[in-house]
Short mmCIF file of C-alpha atoms in Angstrom, two decimals:
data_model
loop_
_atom_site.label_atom_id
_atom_site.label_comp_id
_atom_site.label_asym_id
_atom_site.label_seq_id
_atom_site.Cartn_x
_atom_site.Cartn_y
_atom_site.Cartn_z
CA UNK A 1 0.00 0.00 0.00
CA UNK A 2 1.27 2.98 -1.03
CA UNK A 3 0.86 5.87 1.60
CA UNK A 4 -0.37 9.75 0.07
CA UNK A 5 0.01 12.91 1.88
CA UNK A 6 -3.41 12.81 2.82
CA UNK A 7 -2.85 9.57 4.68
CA UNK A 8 0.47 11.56 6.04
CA UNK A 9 -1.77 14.10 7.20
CA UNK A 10 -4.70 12.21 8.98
CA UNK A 11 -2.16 10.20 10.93
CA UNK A 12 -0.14 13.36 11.96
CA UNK A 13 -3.21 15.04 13.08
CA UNK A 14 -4.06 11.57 14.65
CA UNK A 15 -0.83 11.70 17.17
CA UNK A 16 -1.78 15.22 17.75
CA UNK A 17 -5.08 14.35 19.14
CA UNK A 18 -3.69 12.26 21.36
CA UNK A 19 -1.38 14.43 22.49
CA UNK A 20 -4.11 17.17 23.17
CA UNK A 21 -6.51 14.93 25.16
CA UNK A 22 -4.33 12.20 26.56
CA UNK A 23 -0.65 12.84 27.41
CA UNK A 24 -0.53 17.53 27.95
CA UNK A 25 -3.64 17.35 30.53
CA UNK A 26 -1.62 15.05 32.19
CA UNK A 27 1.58 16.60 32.03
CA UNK A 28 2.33 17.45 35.93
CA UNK A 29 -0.44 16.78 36.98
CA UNK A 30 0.39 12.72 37.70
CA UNK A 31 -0.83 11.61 41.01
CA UNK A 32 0.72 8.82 42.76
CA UNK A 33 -1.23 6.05 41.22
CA UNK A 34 -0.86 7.14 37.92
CA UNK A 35 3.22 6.19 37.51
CA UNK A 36 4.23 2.46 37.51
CA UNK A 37 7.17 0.62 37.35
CA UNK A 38 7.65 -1.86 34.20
CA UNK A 39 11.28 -3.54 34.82
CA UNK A 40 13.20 -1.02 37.04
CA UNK A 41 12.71 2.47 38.26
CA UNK A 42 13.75 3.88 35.26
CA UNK A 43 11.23 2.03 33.10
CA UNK A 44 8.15 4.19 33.40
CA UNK A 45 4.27 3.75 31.93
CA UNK A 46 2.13 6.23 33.43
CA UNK A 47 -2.02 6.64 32.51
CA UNK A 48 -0.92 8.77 29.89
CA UNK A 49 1.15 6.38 27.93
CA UNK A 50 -2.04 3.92 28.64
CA UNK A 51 -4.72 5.89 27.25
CA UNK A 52 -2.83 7.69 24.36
CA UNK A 53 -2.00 4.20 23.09
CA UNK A 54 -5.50 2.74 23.59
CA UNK A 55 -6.70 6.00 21.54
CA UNK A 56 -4.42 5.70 18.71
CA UNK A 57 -4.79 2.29 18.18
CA UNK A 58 -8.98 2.36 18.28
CA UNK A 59 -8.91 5.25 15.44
CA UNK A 60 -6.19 2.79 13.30
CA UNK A 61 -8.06 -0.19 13.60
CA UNK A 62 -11.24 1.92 12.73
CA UNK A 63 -9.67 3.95 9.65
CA UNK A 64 -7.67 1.01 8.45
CA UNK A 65 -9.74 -2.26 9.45
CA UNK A 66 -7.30 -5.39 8.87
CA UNK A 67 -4.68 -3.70 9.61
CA UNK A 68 -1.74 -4.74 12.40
CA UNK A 69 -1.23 -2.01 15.08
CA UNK A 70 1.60 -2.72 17.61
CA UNK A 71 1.54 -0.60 20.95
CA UNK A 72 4.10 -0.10 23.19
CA UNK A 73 2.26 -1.27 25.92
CA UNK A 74 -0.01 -3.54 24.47
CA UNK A 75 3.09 -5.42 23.94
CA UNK A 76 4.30 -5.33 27.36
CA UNK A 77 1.66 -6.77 28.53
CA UNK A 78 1.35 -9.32 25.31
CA UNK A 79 4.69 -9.69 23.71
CA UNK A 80 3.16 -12.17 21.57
CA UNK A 81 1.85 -9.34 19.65
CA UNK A 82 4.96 -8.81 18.04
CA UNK A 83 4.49 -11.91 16.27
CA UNK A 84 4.24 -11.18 12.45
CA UNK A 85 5.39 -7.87 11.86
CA UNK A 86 7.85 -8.21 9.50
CA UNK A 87 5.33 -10.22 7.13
CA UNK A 88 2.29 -7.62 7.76
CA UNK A 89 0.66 -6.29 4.30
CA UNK A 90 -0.36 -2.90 6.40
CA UNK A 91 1.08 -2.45 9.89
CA UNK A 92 1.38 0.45 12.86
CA UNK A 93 3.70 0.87 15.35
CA UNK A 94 3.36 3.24 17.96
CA UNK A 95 5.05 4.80 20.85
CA UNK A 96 2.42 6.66 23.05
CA UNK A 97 5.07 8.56 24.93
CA UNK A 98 8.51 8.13 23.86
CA UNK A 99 10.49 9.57 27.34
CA UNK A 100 8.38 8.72 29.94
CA UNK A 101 10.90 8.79 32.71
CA UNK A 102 11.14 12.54 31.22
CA UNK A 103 7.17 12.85 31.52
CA UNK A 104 6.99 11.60 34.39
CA UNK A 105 9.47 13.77 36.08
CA UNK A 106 7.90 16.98 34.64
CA UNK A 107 10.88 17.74 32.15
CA UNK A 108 9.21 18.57 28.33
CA UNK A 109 11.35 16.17 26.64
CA UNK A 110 8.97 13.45 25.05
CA UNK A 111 7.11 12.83 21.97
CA UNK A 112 4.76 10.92 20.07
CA UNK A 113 6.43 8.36 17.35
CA UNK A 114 4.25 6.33 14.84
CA UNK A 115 6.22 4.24 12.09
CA UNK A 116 4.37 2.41 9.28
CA UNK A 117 5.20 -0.53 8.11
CA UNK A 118 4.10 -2.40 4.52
CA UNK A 119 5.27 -5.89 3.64
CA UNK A 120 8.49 -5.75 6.03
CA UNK A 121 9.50 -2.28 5.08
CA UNK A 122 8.97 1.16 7.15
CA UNK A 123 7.41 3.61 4.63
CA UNK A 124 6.52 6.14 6.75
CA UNK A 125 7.61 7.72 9.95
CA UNK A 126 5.87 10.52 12.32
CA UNK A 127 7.76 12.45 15.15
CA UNK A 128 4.93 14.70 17.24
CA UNK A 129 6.42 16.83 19.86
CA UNK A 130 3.20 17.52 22.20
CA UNK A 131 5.19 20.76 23.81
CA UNK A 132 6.25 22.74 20.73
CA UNK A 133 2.89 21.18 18.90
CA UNK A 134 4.94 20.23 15.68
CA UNK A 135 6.20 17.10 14.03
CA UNK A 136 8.55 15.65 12.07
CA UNK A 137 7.72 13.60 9.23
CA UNK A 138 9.33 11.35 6.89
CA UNK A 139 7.90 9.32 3.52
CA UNK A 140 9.70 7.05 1.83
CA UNK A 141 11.20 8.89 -1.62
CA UNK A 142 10.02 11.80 -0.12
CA UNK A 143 12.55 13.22 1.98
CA UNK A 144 11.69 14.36 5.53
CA UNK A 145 10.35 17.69 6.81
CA UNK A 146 9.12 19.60 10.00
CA UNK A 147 5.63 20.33 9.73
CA UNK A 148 5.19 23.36 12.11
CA UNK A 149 2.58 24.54 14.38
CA UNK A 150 1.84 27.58 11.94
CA UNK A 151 1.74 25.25 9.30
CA UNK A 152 4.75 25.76 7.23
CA UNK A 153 6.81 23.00 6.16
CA UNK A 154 10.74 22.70 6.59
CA UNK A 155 12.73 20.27 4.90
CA UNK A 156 15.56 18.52 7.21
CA UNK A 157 19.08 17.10 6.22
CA UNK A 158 21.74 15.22 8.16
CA UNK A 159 24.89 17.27 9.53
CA UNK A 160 27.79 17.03 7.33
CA UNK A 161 30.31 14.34 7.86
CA UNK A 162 32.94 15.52 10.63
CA UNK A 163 36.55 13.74 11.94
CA UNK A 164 35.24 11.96 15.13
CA UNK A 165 36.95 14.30 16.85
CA UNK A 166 34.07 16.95 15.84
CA UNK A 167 30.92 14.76 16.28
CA UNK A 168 28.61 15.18 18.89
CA UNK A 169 26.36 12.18 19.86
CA UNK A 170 24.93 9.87 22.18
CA UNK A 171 25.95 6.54 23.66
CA UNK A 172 23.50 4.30 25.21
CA UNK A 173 26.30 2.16 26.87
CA UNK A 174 24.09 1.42 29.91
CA UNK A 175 22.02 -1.25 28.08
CA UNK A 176 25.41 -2.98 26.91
CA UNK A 177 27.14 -6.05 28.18
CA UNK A 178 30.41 -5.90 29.71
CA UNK A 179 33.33 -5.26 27.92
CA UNK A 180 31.50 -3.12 25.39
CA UNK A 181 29.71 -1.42 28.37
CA UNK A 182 32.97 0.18 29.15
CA UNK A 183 34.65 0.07 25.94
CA UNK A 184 32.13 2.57 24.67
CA UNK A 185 31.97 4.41 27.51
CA UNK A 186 35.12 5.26 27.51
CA UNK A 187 35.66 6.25 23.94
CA UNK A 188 33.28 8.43 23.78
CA UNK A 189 35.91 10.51 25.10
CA UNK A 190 37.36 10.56 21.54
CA UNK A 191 34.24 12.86 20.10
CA UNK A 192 33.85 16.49 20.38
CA UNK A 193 30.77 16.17 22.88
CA UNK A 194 27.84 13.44 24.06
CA UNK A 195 23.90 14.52 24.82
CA UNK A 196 21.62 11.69 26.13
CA UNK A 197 17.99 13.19 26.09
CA UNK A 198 16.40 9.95 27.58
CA UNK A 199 13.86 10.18 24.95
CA UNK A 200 14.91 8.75 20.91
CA UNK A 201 12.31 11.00 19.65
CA UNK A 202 13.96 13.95 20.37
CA UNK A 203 17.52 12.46 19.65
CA UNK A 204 16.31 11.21 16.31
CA UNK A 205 14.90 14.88 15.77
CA UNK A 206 18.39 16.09 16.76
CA UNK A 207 20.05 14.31 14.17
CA UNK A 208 17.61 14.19 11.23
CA UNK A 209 18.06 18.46 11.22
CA UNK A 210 21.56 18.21 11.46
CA UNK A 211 22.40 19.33 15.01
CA UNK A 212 23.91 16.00 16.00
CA UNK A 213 26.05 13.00 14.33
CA UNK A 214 25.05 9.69 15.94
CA UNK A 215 23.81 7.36 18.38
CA UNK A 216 24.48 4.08 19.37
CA UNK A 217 21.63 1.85 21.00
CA UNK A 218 21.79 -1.32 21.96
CA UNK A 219 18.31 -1.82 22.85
CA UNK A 220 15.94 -2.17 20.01
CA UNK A 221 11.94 -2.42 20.15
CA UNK A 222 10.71 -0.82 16.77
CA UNK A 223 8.23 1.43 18.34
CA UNK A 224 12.04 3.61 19.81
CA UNK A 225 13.23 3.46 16.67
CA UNK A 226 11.45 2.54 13.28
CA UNK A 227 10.14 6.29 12.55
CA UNK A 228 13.11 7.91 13.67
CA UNK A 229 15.54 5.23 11.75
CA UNK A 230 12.89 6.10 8.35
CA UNK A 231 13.30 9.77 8.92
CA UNK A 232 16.75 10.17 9.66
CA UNK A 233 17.80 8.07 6.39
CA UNK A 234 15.39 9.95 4.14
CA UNK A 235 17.38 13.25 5.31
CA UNK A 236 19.99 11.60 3.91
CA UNK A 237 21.78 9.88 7.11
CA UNK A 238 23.15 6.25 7.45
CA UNK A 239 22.10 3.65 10.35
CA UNK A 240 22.72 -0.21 10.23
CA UNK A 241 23.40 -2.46 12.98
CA UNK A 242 26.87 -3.33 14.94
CA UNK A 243 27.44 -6.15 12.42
CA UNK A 244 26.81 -3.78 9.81
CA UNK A 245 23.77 -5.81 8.21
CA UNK A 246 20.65 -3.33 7.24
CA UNK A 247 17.78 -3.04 10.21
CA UNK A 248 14.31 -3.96 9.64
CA UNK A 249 11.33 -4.12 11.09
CA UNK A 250 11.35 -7.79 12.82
CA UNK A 251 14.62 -6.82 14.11
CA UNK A 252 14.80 -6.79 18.27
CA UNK A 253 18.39 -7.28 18.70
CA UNK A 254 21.81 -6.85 16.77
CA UNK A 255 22.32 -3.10 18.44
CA UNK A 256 22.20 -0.13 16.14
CA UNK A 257 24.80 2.71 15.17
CA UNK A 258 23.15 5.77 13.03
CA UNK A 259 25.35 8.38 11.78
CA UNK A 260 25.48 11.34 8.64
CA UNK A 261 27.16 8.75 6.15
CA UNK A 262 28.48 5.30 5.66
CA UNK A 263 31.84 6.27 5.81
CA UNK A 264 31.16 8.43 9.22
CA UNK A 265 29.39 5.03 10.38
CA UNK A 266 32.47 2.59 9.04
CA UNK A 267 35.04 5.39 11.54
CA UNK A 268 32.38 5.48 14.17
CA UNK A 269 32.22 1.37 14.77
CA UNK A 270 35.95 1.56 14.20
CA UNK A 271 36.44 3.96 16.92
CA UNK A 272 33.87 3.61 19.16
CA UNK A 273 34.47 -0.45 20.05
CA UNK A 274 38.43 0.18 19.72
CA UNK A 275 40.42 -1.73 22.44
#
């Protein structure tokens, strides 16, 4: 199925729903019940994650009957529901809140993510940021853009290609195994500077318009990353896994390295797992 802006534009306006009567009225204003743990005290769903998702994924299946729609936290609940996703004619995946711990702790660095997904390949990706009320949008062939509040429409495009020495970017080492945990973390000392926003959305954002070089995360559930991974490459960037092989939708494992170029990506996995 081939996906028209009009289709771009009901599913943008779709997130942004959500965002209006789900996730902002709840925005510190969480009581104590509303906040649970998943796996650890950094792993966060709160009632806004809840009902965003359950929102989204009622208009889907009612605009696009037959279709699969994968939830963050209908998954968590169900991992089952995985199942099939990289065979799927018409699929949806959605993150309801994308930086939750950051929601949750009243800091305005969280978004909306939505990738779409036909016959094993993401074809669409959508970025809402419920704060500054715009989004970033990508179509396969298309390129990717802004969409702002006001309307307007700004096209993105990678940074330029820097010695490592230059490049800013983020490290999720935490999530690694030991001895890449501290292999990384220590040569990140070799770039220019790190930022770690706790929230891909707005890292992917970072990087699609150019005002970052990479990130490296080892922990990979396509709702964090199949928009952001469409998006960035259709403003012209680069991201495959450690091993180098291309990542798809189906893919939970196998790490992931995204950077301006290949060649910045072939200096960055040089570098970055060196020693």
């Amino acid at each position: 199925m081939t996906f028209d802006d009009n289709a771009i534009d009901w599913l943008a306006s779709l997130l942004a729903e959500a965002a209006d009567t789900e996730i902002m009225p709840r925005f510190r204003r969480l009581g104590d019940g509303d906040i649970r743990q998943k796996t650890s005290a950094a792993d966060l769903v709160t009632e806004a994650d809840v009902n965003a998702e359950r929102l989204i994924t009622a208009r889907l299946r009612q605009h696009y009957p037959g279709a699969m729609v994968v939830g963050e936290e209908a998954c968590s609940d169900d991992p089952a529901l995985l199942d099939g996703l990289g065979e799927a004619d018409l699929a949806f995946v959605i993150d309801p809140v994308d930086g939750t711990f950051n929601f949750a702790s009243g800091v305005p660095l969280f978004g909306v993510m939505l990738g779409v997904v036909v016959k094993g390949e993401t074809v669409a990706g959508i970025i809402h940021d419920p704060v500054g009320k715009d989004w970033l949008i990508g179509a396969k062939g298309a390129g990717s853009h802004i969409r702002h509040a006001h309307g307007s429409l700004e096209k993105v495009r990678v940074a330029a290609s820097a010695p490592i020495s230059q490049m800013t970017g983020a490290v999720s080492w935490q999530y690694m195994a030991e001895p890449d945990r501290t292999r990384l973390a220590c040569n990140q000392t070799k770039t220019l500077s790190q930022f770690n926003y706790r929230c891909a959305a707005h890292e992917y954002r970072l990087l699609a318009s150019g005002h970052g070089h990479f990130v490296v995360y080892n922990k990979l559930m396509p709702w964090d990353h199949l928009a952001g991974v469409l998006i960035h490459a259709e403003a012209g960037g680069h991201a495959a896994r450690f091993d180098g092989t291309a990542y798809l939708p189906s893919h939970v494992g196998g790490g992931l390295l995204v950077a301006p170029d290949r060649e910045s990506w072939q200096e960055l996995r040089r570098e970055l797992w060196a020693g």
